[in-house]
Coordinates of C-alpha atoms and ligand atoms in Angstrom, one line a residue:
X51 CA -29.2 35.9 -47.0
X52 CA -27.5 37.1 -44.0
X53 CA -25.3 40.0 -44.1
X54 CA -22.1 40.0 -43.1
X55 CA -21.7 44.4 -43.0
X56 CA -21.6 45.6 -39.5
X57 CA -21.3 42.2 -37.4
X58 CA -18.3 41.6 -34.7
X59 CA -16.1 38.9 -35.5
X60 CA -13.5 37.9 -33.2
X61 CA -10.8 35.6 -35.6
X62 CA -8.3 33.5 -33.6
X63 CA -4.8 32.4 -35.1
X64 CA -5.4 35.6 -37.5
X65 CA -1.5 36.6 -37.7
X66 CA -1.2 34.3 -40.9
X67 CA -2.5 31.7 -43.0
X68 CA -6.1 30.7 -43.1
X69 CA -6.8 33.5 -39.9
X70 CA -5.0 36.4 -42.1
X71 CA -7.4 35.1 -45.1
X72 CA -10.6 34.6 -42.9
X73 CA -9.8 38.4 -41.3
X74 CA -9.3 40.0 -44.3
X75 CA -12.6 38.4 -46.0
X76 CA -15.0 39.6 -43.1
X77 CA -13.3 43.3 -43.0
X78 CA -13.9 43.3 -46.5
X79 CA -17.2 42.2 -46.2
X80 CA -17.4 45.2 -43.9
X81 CA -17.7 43.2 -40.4
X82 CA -15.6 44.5 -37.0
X83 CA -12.8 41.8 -37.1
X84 CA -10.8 41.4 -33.6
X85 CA -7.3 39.6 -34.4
X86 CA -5.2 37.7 -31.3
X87 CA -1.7 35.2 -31.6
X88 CA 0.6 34.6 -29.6
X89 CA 3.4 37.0 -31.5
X90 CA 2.6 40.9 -31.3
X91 CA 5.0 41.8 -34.2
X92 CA 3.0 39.8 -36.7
X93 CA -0.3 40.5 -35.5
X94 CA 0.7 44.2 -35.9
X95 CA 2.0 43.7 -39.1
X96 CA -1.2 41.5 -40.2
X97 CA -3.5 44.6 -38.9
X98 CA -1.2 46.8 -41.5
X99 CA -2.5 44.4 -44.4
X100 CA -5.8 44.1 -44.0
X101 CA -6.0 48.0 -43.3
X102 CA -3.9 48.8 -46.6
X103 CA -6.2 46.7 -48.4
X104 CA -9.6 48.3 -46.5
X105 CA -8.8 51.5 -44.7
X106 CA -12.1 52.1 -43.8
X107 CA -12.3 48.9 -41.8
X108 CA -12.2 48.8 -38.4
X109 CA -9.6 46.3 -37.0
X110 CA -8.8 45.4 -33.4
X111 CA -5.9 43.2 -32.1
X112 CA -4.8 41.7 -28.8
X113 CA -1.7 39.1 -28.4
X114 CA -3.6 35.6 -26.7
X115 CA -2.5 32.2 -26.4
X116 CA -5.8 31.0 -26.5
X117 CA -4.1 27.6 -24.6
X118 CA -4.4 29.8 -21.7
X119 CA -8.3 31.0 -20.6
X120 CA -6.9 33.1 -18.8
X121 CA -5.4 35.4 -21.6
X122 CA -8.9 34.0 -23.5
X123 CA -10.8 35.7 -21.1
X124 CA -8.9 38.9 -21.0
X125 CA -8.6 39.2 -24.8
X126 CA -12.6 38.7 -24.6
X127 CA -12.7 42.2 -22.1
X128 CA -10.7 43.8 -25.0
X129 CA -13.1 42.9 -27.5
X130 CA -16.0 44.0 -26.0
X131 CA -14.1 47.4 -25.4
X132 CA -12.9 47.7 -28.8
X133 CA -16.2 46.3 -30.8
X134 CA -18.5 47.3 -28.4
X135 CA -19.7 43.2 -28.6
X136 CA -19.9 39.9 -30.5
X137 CA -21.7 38.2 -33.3
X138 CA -19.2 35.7 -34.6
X139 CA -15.9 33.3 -33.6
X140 CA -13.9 31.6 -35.8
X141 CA -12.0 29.2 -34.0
X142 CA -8.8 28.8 -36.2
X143 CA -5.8 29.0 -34.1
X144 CA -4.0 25.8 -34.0
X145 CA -0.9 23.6 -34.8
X146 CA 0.2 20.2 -35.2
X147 CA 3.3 18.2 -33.8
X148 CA 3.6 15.0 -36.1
X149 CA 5.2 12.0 -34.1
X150 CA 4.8 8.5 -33.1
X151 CA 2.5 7.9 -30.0
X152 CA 5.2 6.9 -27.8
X153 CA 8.0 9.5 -28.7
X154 CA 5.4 12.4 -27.6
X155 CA 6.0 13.8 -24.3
X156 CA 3.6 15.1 -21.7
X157 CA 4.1 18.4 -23.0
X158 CA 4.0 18.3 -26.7
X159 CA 0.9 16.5 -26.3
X160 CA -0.6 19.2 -23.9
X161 CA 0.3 21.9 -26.3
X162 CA -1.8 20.0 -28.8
X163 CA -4.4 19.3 -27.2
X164 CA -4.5 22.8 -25.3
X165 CA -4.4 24.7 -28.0
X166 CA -6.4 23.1 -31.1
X167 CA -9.2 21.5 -28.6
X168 CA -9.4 23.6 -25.2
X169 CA -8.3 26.8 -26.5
X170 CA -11.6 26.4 -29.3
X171 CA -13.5 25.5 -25.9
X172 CA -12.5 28.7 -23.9
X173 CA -13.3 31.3 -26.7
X174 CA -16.4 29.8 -27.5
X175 CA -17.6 29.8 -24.0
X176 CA -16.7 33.4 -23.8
X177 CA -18.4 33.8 -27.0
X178 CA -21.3 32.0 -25.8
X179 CA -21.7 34.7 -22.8
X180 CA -21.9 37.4 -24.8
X181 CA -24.4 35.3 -27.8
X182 CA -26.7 34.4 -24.3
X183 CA -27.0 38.4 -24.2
X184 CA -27.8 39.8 -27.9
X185 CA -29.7 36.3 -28.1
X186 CA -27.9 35.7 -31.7
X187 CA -24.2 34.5 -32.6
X188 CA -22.3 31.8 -35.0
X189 CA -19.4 29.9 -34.0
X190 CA -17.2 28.8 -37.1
X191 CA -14.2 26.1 -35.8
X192 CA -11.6 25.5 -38.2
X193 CA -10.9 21.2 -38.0
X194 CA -9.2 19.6 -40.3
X195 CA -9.6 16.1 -42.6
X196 CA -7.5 15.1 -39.6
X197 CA -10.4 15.1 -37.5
X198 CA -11.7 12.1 -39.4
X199 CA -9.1 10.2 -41.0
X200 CA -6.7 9.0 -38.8
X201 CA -2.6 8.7 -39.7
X202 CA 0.9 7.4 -38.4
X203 CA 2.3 10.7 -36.4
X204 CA -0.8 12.5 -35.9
X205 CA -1.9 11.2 -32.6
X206 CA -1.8 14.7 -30.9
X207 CA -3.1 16.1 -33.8
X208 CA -5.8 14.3 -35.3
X209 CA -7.3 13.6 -31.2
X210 CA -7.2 17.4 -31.1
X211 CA -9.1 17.4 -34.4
X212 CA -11.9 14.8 -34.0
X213 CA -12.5 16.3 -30.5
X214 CA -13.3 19.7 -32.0
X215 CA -15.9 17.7 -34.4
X216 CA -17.4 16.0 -31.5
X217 CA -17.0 19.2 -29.5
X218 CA -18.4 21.3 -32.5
X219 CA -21.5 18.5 -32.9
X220 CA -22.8 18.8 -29.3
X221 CA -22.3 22.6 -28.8
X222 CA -24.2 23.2 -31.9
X223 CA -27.0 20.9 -30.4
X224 CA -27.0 22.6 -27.2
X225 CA -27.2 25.9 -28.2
X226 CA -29.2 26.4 -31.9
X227 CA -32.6 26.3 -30.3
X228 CA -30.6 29.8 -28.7
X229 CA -30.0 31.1 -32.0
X230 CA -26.6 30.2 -32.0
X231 CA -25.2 28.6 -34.8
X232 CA -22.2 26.4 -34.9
X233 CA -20.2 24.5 -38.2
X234 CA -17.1 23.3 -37.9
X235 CA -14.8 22.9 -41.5
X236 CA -12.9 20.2 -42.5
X237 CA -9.6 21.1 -45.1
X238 CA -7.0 19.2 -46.1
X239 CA -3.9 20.4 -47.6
X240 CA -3.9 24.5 -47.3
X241 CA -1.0 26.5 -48.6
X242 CA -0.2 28.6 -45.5
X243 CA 3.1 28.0 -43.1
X244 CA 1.7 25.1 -41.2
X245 CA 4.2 22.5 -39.8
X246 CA 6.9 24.3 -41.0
X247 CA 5.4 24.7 -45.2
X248 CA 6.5 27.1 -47.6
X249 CA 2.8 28.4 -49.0
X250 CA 4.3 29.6 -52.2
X251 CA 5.7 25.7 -53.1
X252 CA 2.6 24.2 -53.3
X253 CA 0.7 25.4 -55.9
X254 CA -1.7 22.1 -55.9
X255 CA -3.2 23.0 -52.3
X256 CA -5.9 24.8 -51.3
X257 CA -5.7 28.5 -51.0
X258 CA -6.4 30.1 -47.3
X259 CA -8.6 32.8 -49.5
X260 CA -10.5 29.4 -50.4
X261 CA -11.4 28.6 -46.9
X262 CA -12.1 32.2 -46.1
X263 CA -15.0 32.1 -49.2
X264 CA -16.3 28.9 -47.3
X265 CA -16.5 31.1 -43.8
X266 CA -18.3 34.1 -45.8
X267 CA -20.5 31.2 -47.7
X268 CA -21.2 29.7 -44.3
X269 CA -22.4 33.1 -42.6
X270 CA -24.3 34.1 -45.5
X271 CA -27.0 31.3 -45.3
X272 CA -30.3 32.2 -44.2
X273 CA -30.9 32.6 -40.7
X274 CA -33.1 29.7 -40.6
X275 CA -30.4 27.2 -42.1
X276 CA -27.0 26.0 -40.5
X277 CA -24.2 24.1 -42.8
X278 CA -23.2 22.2 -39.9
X279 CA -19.8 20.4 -41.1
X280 CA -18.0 21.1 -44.7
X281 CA -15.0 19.0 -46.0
X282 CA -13.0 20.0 -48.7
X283 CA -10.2 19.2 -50.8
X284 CA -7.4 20.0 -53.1
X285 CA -8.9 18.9 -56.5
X286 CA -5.6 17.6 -57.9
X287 CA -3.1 16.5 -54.9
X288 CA -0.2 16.0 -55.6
X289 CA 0.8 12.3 -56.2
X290 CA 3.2 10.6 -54.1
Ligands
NAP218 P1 -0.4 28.8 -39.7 O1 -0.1 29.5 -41.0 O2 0.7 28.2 -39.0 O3 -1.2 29.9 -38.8 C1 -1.5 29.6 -37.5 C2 -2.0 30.8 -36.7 O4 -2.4 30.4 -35.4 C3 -0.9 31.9 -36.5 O5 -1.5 33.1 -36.6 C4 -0.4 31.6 -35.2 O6 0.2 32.7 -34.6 C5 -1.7 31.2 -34.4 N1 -1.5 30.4 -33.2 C6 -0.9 29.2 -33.1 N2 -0.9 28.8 -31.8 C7 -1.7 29.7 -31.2 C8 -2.1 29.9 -29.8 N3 -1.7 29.0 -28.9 N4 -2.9 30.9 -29.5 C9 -3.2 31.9 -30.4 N5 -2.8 31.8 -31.7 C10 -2.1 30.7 -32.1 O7 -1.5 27.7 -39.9 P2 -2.8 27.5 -40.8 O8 -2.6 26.5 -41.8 O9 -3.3 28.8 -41.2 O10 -3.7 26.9 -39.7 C11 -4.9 27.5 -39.2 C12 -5.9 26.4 -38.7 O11 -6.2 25.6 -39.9 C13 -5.3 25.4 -37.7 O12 -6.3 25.1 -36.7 C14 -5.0 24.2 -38.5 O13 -5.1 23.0 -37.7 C15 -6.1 24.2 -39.5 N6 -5.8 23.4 -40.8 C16 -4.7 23.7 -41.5 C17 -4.5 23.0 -42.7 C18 -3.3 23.2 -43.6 O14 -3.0 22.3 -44.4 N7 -2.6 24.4 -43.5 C19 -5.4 21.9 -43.0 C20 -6.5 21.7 -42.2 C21 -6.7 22.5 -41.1 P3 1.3 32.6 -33.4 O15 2.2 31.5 -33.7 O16 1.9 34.0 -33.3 O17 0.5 32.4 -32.2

């Protein structure tokens, strides 16, 4: 089993939602978390949670749009500044914007794609620098069911979604003869603020602390075997 105690995670999107979850699982695992969204205020205030509920961990946060490799790359300096370097990404931040094909505009679509898709591809080429050094890393992207099943409004969105599955699928082929292992996760309905949900309504969806289990399950595995792809599922949706 691998341990989790003492590695450097960096968790994108980790202000809320399945990010706050997946942070707070690594620090209590005892791993070096760096945080980054786009807001400061609730990045601060998510650093405040995690270190009432493990004091002794030590936390890290930077505000990055991680649309923009530029404030990618910068947040990347800060983390190896604050954690001194890097042995795992979880590629979480994202959104969606849910509308017909041809009532998108240029820029909701760019924002889509720029975020769920690029921004995935900028940290985890910075990630991949550092990984090429210590010779060792694991790159964890957060997809969606959207990534494989497509539906009426989620053109942005689900293209964002089975790109990072295709994306996720070749960079683990290019890089686990490097020691660098990639897996990409597929959830569906998670109870967390996304497009616009209250998580406390929806008791019948999956919990972000359930997705953050997956991540520690994920990193646990043996050295010698990668869980390339997971789906999972609310086991009673709710019926229409
Ligand atoms: P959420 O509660 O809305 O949280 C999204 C997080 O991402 C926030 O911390 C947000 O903070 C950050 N973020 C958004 N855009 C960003 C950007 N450009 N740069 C940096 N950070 C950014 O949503 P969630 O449900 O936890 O979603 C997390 C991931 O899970 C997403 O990739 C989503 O597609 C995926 N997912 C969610 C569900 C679901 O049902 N909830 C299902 C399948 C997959 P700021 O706004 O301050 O930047």
């Amino acid at each position: 089993m691998s341990t989790i105690k003492g590695k450097r995670a960096v968790v994108t999107g980790a202000s809320r939602g399945i990010g706050l979850a997946v942070a707070q699982a690594l620090a209590a695992e005892g791993a070096h978390v760096a945080l980054c969204a786009r807001d400061e205020k609730s990045l601060t205030s998510a650093v405040e949670k995690i270190r009432q509920q493990h004091p002794a961990a030590k936390l890290a946060a930077h505000p990055a749009d991680v649309s923009d490799s530029r404030q990618v790359a910068e947040f990347f300096s800060f983390v190896d500044k604050e954690l001194g370097g890097l042995d795992i990404l979880v590629n979480n931040a994202g959104f969606g914007i849910f509308r017909a094909t041809g009532e998108l505009t240029v820029e909701e679509w760019d924002r889509v794609i720029g975020t769920n898709l690029s921004g995935a591809f900028y940290c985890s080429r910075e990630a991949l620098e550092r990984f090429e050094r210590s010779r060792a890393g694991f790159i964890i992207n957060i997809s969606s069911l959207a990534g494989k099943n497509p539906f009426a409004g989620g053109a942005a969105y689900n293209a964002s979604k089975f790109g990072m599955n295709g994306f996720s699928e070749a960079m683990m082929l290019d890089h686990r003869s490097d020691n660098v292992r990639v897996s990409y996760i597929m959830p569906g309905s998670v109870a967390t603020h996304f497009a616009g949900n209250e998580p406390g309504k929806a008791d019948w969806k999956i919990a972000p602390e359930d997705i953050a289990e997956i991540v520690l399950a994920v990193l646990r595995m043996p050295e010698r075997t990668l869980i390339s792809r997971i789906e999972v599922r609310p086991s009673r949706p709710q019926k229409n």
